[in-house]
Amino acid sequence: MRTPVIAGNWKLFKTIGEAVSLVNDLTPLVAEAKGVEIVVAPVFTALSRAADAAAGSNIRLAAQDCYWEEEGAFTGEVAPKLLKDAGCSHVIIGHSERRQYFGEVDETVNKKAKAAIAAGLTAIVCVGETLAEREADATFSVIEKQIKGAFAGFSADILAKVVIAYEPVWAIGTGVVASPEQAQDMHKYIRSLIAGRYGETVADNLTILYGGSCKSSNAAELFSKPDVDGGLIGGAALDATEFHKIVQSF
Ligand code: PGA
């Protein structure tokens, strides 16, 4: 069956020193966490040092983005194999902030996820609707389009290296969390889309995380839903005690 994941998306926060300190603070706290994978995603510049700090612990490292080419004249980009080299096991792809501010679209999400998986990384692929889309009753069609676009051309074997994060844009960084029922509805829908294309077994094995204002006070309720397999945590992941509480609520 699927592996639950609690992942911290540190966004554009923390220097190298602060990232290493947070990993050091988290290490003893989550050392006993069983049956759940713990992932943290510092900025690119802190990845390698954070990975060194996490060595031998059960904390895994993720990058927050990658490019799809292995190397070449692509100024400013970072290839998946370089993320592996820096100590990453995961990479977040298609976060709504990248879609909103940096021109990320389903087609680039698809290329990045494919390249990341080919390099041996697990791709944490984000999908989610905006408030305007939800209010226009377009939530299901938006998610369907994002899922189809992100995984176009993926075989079941490739999809096995994917974690999906459902992150309603209206819940990210707003303090407005989706209700456990809203999250469950969407996760179930996403799993049904995968089942329709790849079959029940593949869908059952797929880890689907919830993200958007998830914190220790609401995590347990969200995680109690059958199709919610953990969380992608932003603001609440920046503090070791708070992140640990979220891990504990699993
Ligand atoms: P948030 O962010 O927990 O601060 O809402 C979640 C995310 O953007 O992944």
mmCIF file of C-alpha atoms and ligand atoms in Angstrom:
data_model
loop_
_atom_site.group_PDB
_atom_site.id
_atom_site.type_symbol
_atom_site.label_atom_id
_atom_site.label_comp_id
_atom_site.label_asym_id
_atom_site.label_seq_id
_atom_site.Cartn_x
_atom_site.Cartn_y
_atom_site.Cartn_z
ATOM 1 C CA MET A 1 0.000 0.000 0.000
ATOM 2 C CA ARG A 2 0.956 3.634 -0.189
ATOM 3 C CA THR A 3 3.530 5.413 1.948
ATOM 4 C CA PRO A 4 2.313 8.445 3.888
ATOM 5 C CA VAL A 5 4.512 11.528 3.550
ATOM 6 C CA ILE A 6 4.812 14.710 5.570
ATOM 7 C CA ALA A 7 6.791 17.217 3.520
ATOM 8 C CA GLY A 8 7.889 20.694 4.549
ATOM 9 C CA ASN A 9 8.065 23.270 1.774
ATOM 10 C CA TRP A 10 10.369 25.933 3.151
ATOM 11 C CA LYS A 11 9.820 28.237 0.126
ATOM 12 C CA LEU A 12 12.105 31.299 0.035
ATOM 13 C CA PHE A 13 13.004 31.139 3.711
ATOM 14 C CA LYS A 14 16.124 30.257 5.692
ATOM 15 C CA THR A 15 19.804 30.782 5.078
ATOM 16 C CA ILE A 16 22.131 27.808 4.826
ATOM 17 C CA GLY A 17 22.889 28.091 8.551
ATOM 18 C CA GLU A 18 19.221 28.332 9.474
ATOM 19 C CA ALA A 19 18.331 25.372 7.258
ATOM 20 C CA VAL A 20 21.052 23.226 8.847
ATOM 21 C CA SER A 21 19.849 24.258 12.330
ATOM 22 C CA LEU A 22 16.275 23.329 11.494
ATOM 23 C CA VAL A 23 17.367 19.922 10.204
ATOM 24 C CA ASN A 24 19.425 19.428 13.367
ATOM 25 C CA ASP A 25 16.458 20.425 15.538
ATOM 26 C CA LEU A 26 14.100 18.130 13.641
ATOM 27 C CA THR A 27 16.353 15.077 13.563
ATOM 28 C CA PRO A 28 15.832 13.892 17.175
ATOM 29 C CA LEU A 29 12.164 14.948 17.150
ATOM 30 C CA VAL A 30 11.198 12.805 14.174
ATOM 31 C CA ALA A 31 13.679 9.982 14.790
ATOM 32 C CA GLU A 32 10.938 7.718 16.143
ATOM 33 C CA ALA A 33 8.353 8.538 13.461
ATOM 34 C CA LYS A 34 7.262 5.207 12.011
ATOM 35 C CA GLY A 35 5.287 4.494 8.861
ATOM 36 C CA VAL A 36 5.614 8.000 7.490
ATOM 37 C CA GLU A 37 8.254 9.511 5.243
ATOM 38 C CA ILE A 38 9.596 12.909 6.347
ATOM 39 C CA VAL A 39 10.770 15.287 3.641
ATOM 40 C CA VAL A 40 11.989 18.882 3.830
ATOM 41 C CA ALA A 41 12.517 21.272 0.912
ATOM 42 C CA PRO A 42 14.987 24.103 1.550
ATOM 43 C CA VAL A 43 16.100 26.605 -1.097
ATOM 44 C CA PHE A 44 18.617 25.362 -3.684
ATOM 45 C CA THR A 45 21.618 26.990 -2.007
ATOM 46 C CA ALA A 46 20.980 25.155 1.271
ATOM 47 C CA LEU A 47 20.255 21.690 -0.179
ATOM 48 C CA SER A 48 23.689 20.184 -0.060
ATOM 49 C CA ARG A 49 24.500 21.313 3.475
ATOM 50 C CA ALA A 50 21.029 20.378 4.710
ATOM 51 C CA ALA A 51 21.465 16.936 3.122
ATOM 52 C CA ASP A 52 24.790 16.506 4.948
ATOM 53 C CA ALA A 53 23.070 17.467 8.202
ATOM 54 C CA ALA A 54 20.280 14.964 7.521
ATOM 55 C CA ALA A 55 22.632 12.101 6.624
ATOM 56 C CA GLY A 56 21.879 9.022 8.715
ATOM 57 C CA SER A 57 18.530 10.406 9.889
ATOM 58 C CA ASN A 58 15.066 9.644 8.529
ATOM 59 C CA ILE A 59 14.751 13.129 7.016
ATOM 60 C CA ARG A 60 14.812 13.234 3.221
ATOM 61 C CA LEU A 61 15.611 16.258 1.101
ATOM 62 C CA ALA A 62 13.532 17.771 -1.693
ATOM 63 C CA ALA A 63 14.190 20.649 -4.060
ATOM 64 C CA GLN A 64 11.385 23.102 -4.822
ATOM 65 C CA ASP A 65 11.737 22.948 -8.612
ATOM 66 C CA CYS A 66 13.993 21.578 -11.361
ATOM 67 C CA TYR A 67 14.590 21.856 -15.086
ATOM 68 C CA TRP A 68 13.998 19.062 -17.594
ATOM 69 C CA GLU A 69 17.341 19.049 -19.426
ATOM 70 C CA GLU A 70 20.358 17.243 -18.000
ATOM 71 C CA GLU A 71 22.851 19.957 -18.885
ATOM 72 C CA GLY A 72 23.555 22.640 -21.453
ATOM 73 C CA ALA A 73 23.227 26.347 -22.098
ATOM 74 C CA PHE A 74 20.276 26.961 -19.760
ATOM 75 C CA THR A 75 21.419 29.801 -17.543
ATOM 76 C CA GLY A 76 19.909 29.767 -14.100
ATOM 77 C CA GLU A 77 18.387 26.282 -14.279
ATOM 78 C CA VAL A 78 19.129 23.215 -12.135
ATOM 79 C CA ALA A 79 18.974 19.684 -13.561
ATOM 80 C CA PRO A 80 17.439 16.757 -11.664
ATOM 81 C CA LYS A 81 20.732 14.857 -11.644
ATOM 82 C CA LEU A 82 22.360 17.838 -9.890
ATOM 83 C CA LEU A 83 19.642 17.650 -7.243
ATOM 84 C CA LYS A 84 20.507 13.980 -6.761
ATOM 85 C CA ASP A 85 24.136 15.018 -6.531
ATOM 86 C CA ALA A 86 23.224 17.554 -3.822
ATOM 87 C CA GLY A 87 21.533 14.813 -1.780
ATOM 88 C CA CYS A 88 17.890 15.120 -2.807
ATOM 89 C CA SER A 89 15.517 12.190 -3.086
ATOM 90 C CA HIS A 90 12.464 14.278 -4.001
ATOM 91 C CA VAL A 91 11.549 17.398 -5.948
ATOM 92 C CA ILE A 92 8.401 19.522 -5.750
ATOM 93 C CA ILE A 93 7.051 20.314 -9.220
ATOM 94 C CA GLY A 94 4.270 22.631 -10.369
ATOM 95 C CA HIS A 95 3.653 24.416 -7.065
ATOM 96 C CA SER A 96 0.921 27.017 -7.533
ATOM 97 C CA GLU A 97 3.377 29.820 -6.751
ATOM 98 C CA ARG A 98 5.468 28.667 -9.706
ATOM 99 C CA ARG A 99 2.363 28.496 -11.873
ATOM 100 C CA GLN A 100 1.243 31.955 -10.701
ATOM 101 C CA TYR A 101 4.538 33.892 -10.751
ATOM 102 C CA PHE A 102 6.933 31.949 -12.971
ATOM 103 C CA GLY A 103 4.915 30.802 -15.956
ATOM 104 C CA GLU A 104 4.720 27.130 -14.992
ATOM 105 C CA VAL A 105 2.093 25.286 -17.048
ATOM 106 C CA ASP A 106 0.955 21.664 -17.264
ATOM 107 C CA GLU A 107 3.295 20.998 -20.183
ATOM 108 C CA THR A 108 6.393 22.142 -18.255
ATOM 109 C CA VAL A 109 5.200 20.260 -15.163
ATOM 110 C CA ASN A 110 5.005 17.154 -17.347
ATOM 111 C CA LYS A 111 8.531 17.579 -18.724
ATOM 112 C CA LYS A 112 10.006 18.331 -15.311
ATOM 113 C CA ALA A 113 8.307 15.392 -13.621
ATOM 114 C CA LYS A 114 9.429 13.023 -16.366
ATOM 115 C CA ALA A 115 13.020 14.242 -16.166
ATOM 116 C CA ALA A 116 13.059 14.142 -12.370
ATOM 117 C CA ILE A 117 11.839 10.560 -12.279
ATOM 118 C CA ALA A 118 14.304 9.534 -14.994
ATOM 119 C CA ALA A 119 17.059 10.909 -12.752
ATOM 120 C CA GLY A 120 15.845 8.755 -9.862
ATOM 121 C CA LEU A 121 13.939 11.369 -7.898
ATOM 122 C CA THR A 122 10.402 11.146 -6.562
ATOM 123 C CA ALA A 123 8.313 13.941 -8.084
ATOM 124 C CA ILE A 124 5.866 15.691 -5.743
ATOM 125 C CA VAL A 125 3.483 17.132 -8.329
ATOM 126 C CA CYS A 126 1.161 19.901 -7.139
ATOM 127 C CA VAL A 127 -2.332 20.569 -8.428
ATOM 128 C CA GLY A 128 -5.069 22.840 -7.142
ATOM 129 C CA GLU A 129 -7.817 25.236 -8.123
ATOM 130 C CA THR A 130 -8.048 28.973 -7.435
ATOM 131 C CA LEU A 131 -10.903 30.512 -5.478
ATOM 132 C CA ALA A 132 -12.418 31.911 -8.701
ATOM 133 C CA GLU A 133 -12.345 28.433 -10.247
ATOM 134 C CA ARG A 134 -13.985 26.889 -7.167
ATOM 135 C CA GLU A 135 -16.667 29.569 -7.113
ATOM 136 C CA ALA A 136 -17.324 28.991 -10.807
ATOM 137 C CA ASP A 137 -17.879 25.261 -10.087
ATOM 138 C CA ALA A 138 -14.837 24.454 -12.193
ATOM 139 C CA THR A 139 -12.827 22.664 -9.481
ATOM 140 C CA PHE A 140 -13.185 19.139 -10.849
ATOM 141 C CA SER A 141 -12.501 20.129 -14.459
ATOM 142 C CA VAL A 142 -9.459 22.205 -13.473
ATOM 143 C CA ILE A 143 -7.990 19.317 -11.479
ATOM 144 C CA GLU A 144 -8.740 16.844 -14.261
ATOM 145 C CA LYS A 145 -6.960 19.057 -16.785
ATOM 146 C CA GLN A 146 -3.939 19.506 -14.498
ATOM 147 C CA ILE A 147 -3.683 15.769 -13.801
ATOM 148 C CA LYS A 148 -4.036 14.828 -17.481
ATOM 149 C CA GLY A 149 -1.484 17.433 -18.502
ATOM 150 C CA ALA A 150 1.017 16.630 -15.773
ATOM 151 C CA PHE A 151 1.042 12.902 -16.484
ATOM 152 C CA ALA A 152 0.578 12.838 -20.256
ATOM 153 C CA GLY A 153 2.584 9.932 -21.630
ATOM 154 C CA PHE A 154 3.382 8.458 -18.203
ATOM 155 C CA SER A 155 3.408 4.671 -17.914
ATOM 156 C CA ALA A 156 2.244 3.036 -14.681
ATOM 157 C CA ASP A 157 5.910 2.412 -13.791
ATOM 158 C CA ILE A 158 6.724 6.107 -14.054
ATOM 159 C CA LEU A 159 3.595 7.098 -12.169
ATOM 160 C CA ALA A 160 4.734 4.874 -9.304
ATOM 161 C CA LYS A 161 7.469 7.456 -8.638
ATOM 162 C CA VAL A 162 4.958 10.276 -8.275
ATOM 163 C CA VAL A 163 3.395 11.782 -5.172
ATOM 164 C CA ILE A 164 0.499 14.151 -5.870
ATOM 165 C CA ALA A 165 -0.094 17.171 -3.637
ATOM 166 C CA TYR A 166 -3.598 18.609 -3.791
ATOM 167 C CA GLU A 167 -3.208 22.235 -2.772
ATOM 168 C CA PRO A 168 -6.218 24.493 -3.268
ATOM 169 C CA VAL A 169 -4.685 27.867 -4.118
ATOM 170 C CA TRP A 170 -7.178 29.683 -1.886
ATOM 171 C CA ALA A 171 -5.845 27.751 1.114
ATOM 172 C CA ILE A 172 -2.129 28.347 0.563
ATOM 173 C CA GLY A 173 -0.675 30.784 3.062
ATOM 174 C CA THR A 174 -4.115 32.220 3.788
ATOM 175 C CA GLY A 175 -5.006 30.510 7.067
ATOM 176 C CA VAL A 176 -8.157 29.250 5.311
ATOM 177 C CA VAL A 177 -7.800 25.487 5.331
ATOM 178 C CA ALA A 178 -9.942 23.148 3.240
ATOM 179 C CA SER A 179 -12.385 21.220 5.387
ATOM 180 C CA PRO A 180 -11.475 17.549 5.834
ATOM 181 C CA GLU A 181 -14.523 16.731 3.681
ATOM 182 C CA GLN A 182 -13.424 19.083 0.881
ATOM 183 C CA ALA A 183 -9.944 17.559 0.958
ATOM 184 C CA GLN A 184 -11.301 13.999 0.993
ATOM 185 C CA ASP A 185 -13.639 14.747 -1.950
ATOM 186 C CA MET A 186 -10.775 16.042 -4.064
ATOM 187 C CA HIS A 187 -8.320 13.328 -3.079
ATOM 188 C CA LYS A 188 -10.898 10.670 -3.865
ATOM 189 C CA TYR A 189 -11.568 12.319 -7.204
ATOM 190 C CA ILE A 190 -7.846 12.462 -8.039
ATOM 191 C CA ARG A 191 -7.494 8.791 -7.109
ATOM 192 C CA SER A 192 -10.471 7.941 -9.329
ATOM 193 C CA LEU A 193 -8.876 9.791 -12.261
ATOM 194 C CA ILE A 194 -5.718 7.717 -11.790
ATOM 195 C CA ALA A 195 -7.748 4.519 -11.403
ATOM 196 C CA GLY A 196 -9.585 5.274 -14.639
ATOM 197 C CA ARG A 197 -6.358 5.499 -16.534
ATOM 198 C CA TYR A 198 -4.023 3.082 -14.719
ATOM 199 C CA GLY A 199 -6.319 0.758 -12.777
ATOM 200 C CA GLU A 200 -7.217 0.340 -9.117
ATOM 201 C CA THR A 201 -3.894 -1.056 -7.910
ATOM 202 C CA VAL A 202 -1.860 1.866 -9.210
ATOM 203 C CA ALA A 203 -4.408 4.304 -7.775
ATOM 204 C CA ASP A 204 -4.401 2.536 -4.389
ATOM 205 C CA ASN A 205 -0.619 2.791 -4.226
ATOM 206 C CA LEU A 206 -0.544 6.511 -5.043
ATOM 207 C CA THR A 207 0.303 8.872 -2.194
ATOM 208 C CA ILE A 208 -1.861 12.021 -2.272
ATOM 209 C CA LEU A 209 -0.917 14.854 0.095
ATOM 210 C CA TYR A 210 -3.024 17.779 1.181
ATOM 211 C CA GLY A 211 -1.462 21.258 1.279
ATOM 212 C CA GLY A 212 -2.746 24.701 2.207
ATOM 213 C CA SER A 213 -2.740 26.171 5.732
ATOM 214 C CA CYS A 214 -2.234 22.722 7.248
ATOM 215 C CA LYS A 215 -0.954 23.047 10.825
ATOM 216 C CA SER A 216 -0.862 21.065 14.053
ATOM 217 C CA SER A 217 -4.347 22.247 15.039
ATOM 218 C CA ASN A 218 -6.052 20.886 11.912
ATOM 219 C CA ALA A 219 -3.676 18.165 10.654
ATOM 220 C CA ALA A 220 -5.128 15.210 12.570
ATOM 221 C CA GLU A 221 -8.624 15.782 11.191
ATOM 222 C CA LEU A 222 -7.347 16.129 7.631
ATOM 223 C CA PHE A 223 -5.118 13.053 7.927
ATOM 224 C CA SER A 224 -7.983 10.999 9.352
ATOM 225 C CA LYS A 225 -9.616 10.989 5.905
ATOM 226 C CA PRO A 226 -9.042 7.750 3.984
ATOM 227 C CA ASP A 227 -7.596 9.340 0.836
ATOM 228 C CA VAL A 228 -5.417 11.942 2.572
ATOM 229 C CA ASP A 229 -1.959 10.365 2.848
ATOM 230 C CA GLY A 230 -0.127 13.210 4.559
ATOM 231 C CA GLY A 231 0.629 16.832 3.891
ATOM 232 C CA LEU A 232 2.729 19.370 2.054
ATOM 233 C CA ILE A 233 3.289 21.960 4.738
ATOM 234 C CA GLY A 234 4.429 25.538 4.121
ATOM 235 C CA GLY A 235 4.453 28.073 6.955
ATOM 236 C CA ALA A 236 4.026 25.488 9.710
ATOM 237 C CA ALA A 237 7.102 23.590 8.497
ATOM 238 C CA LEU A 238 9.450 26.449 9.357
ATOM 239 C CA ASP A 239 9.337 25.655 13.073
ATOM 240 C CA ALA A 240 10.688 22.316 14.334
ATOM 241 C CA THR A 241 8.189 21.906 17.193
ATOM 242 C CA GLU A 242 5.180 22.734 15.030
ATOM 243 C CA PHE A 243 6.337 20.476 12.183
ATOM 244 C CA HIS A 244 6.966 17.671 14.661
ATOM 245 C CA LYS A 245 3.429 18.048 16.014
ATOM 246 C CA ILE A 246 2.094 17.660 12.482
ATOM 247 C CA VAL A 247 4.178 14.511 12.018
ATOM 248 C CA GLN A 248 2.830 13.216 15.346
ATOM 249 C CA SER A 249 -0.741 13.856 14.313
ATOM 250 C CA PHE A 250 -0.368 11.317 11.538
HETATM 251 P P1 PGA B 1 1.024 26.810 3.596
HETATM 252 O O1 PGA B 1 1.727 26.428 2.217
HETATM 253 O O2 PGA B 1 1.053 25.592 4.464
HETATM 254 O O3 PGA B 1 1.865 27.931 4.158
HETATM 255 O O4 PGA B 1 -0.373 27.243 3.283
HETATM 256 C C1 PGA B 1 1.581 25.150 1.650
HETATM 257 C C2 PGA B 1 2.356 25.084 0.349
HETATM 258 O O5 PGA B 1 2.438 26.101 -0.351
HETATM 259 O O6 PGA B 1 2.912 24.028 -0.018
#
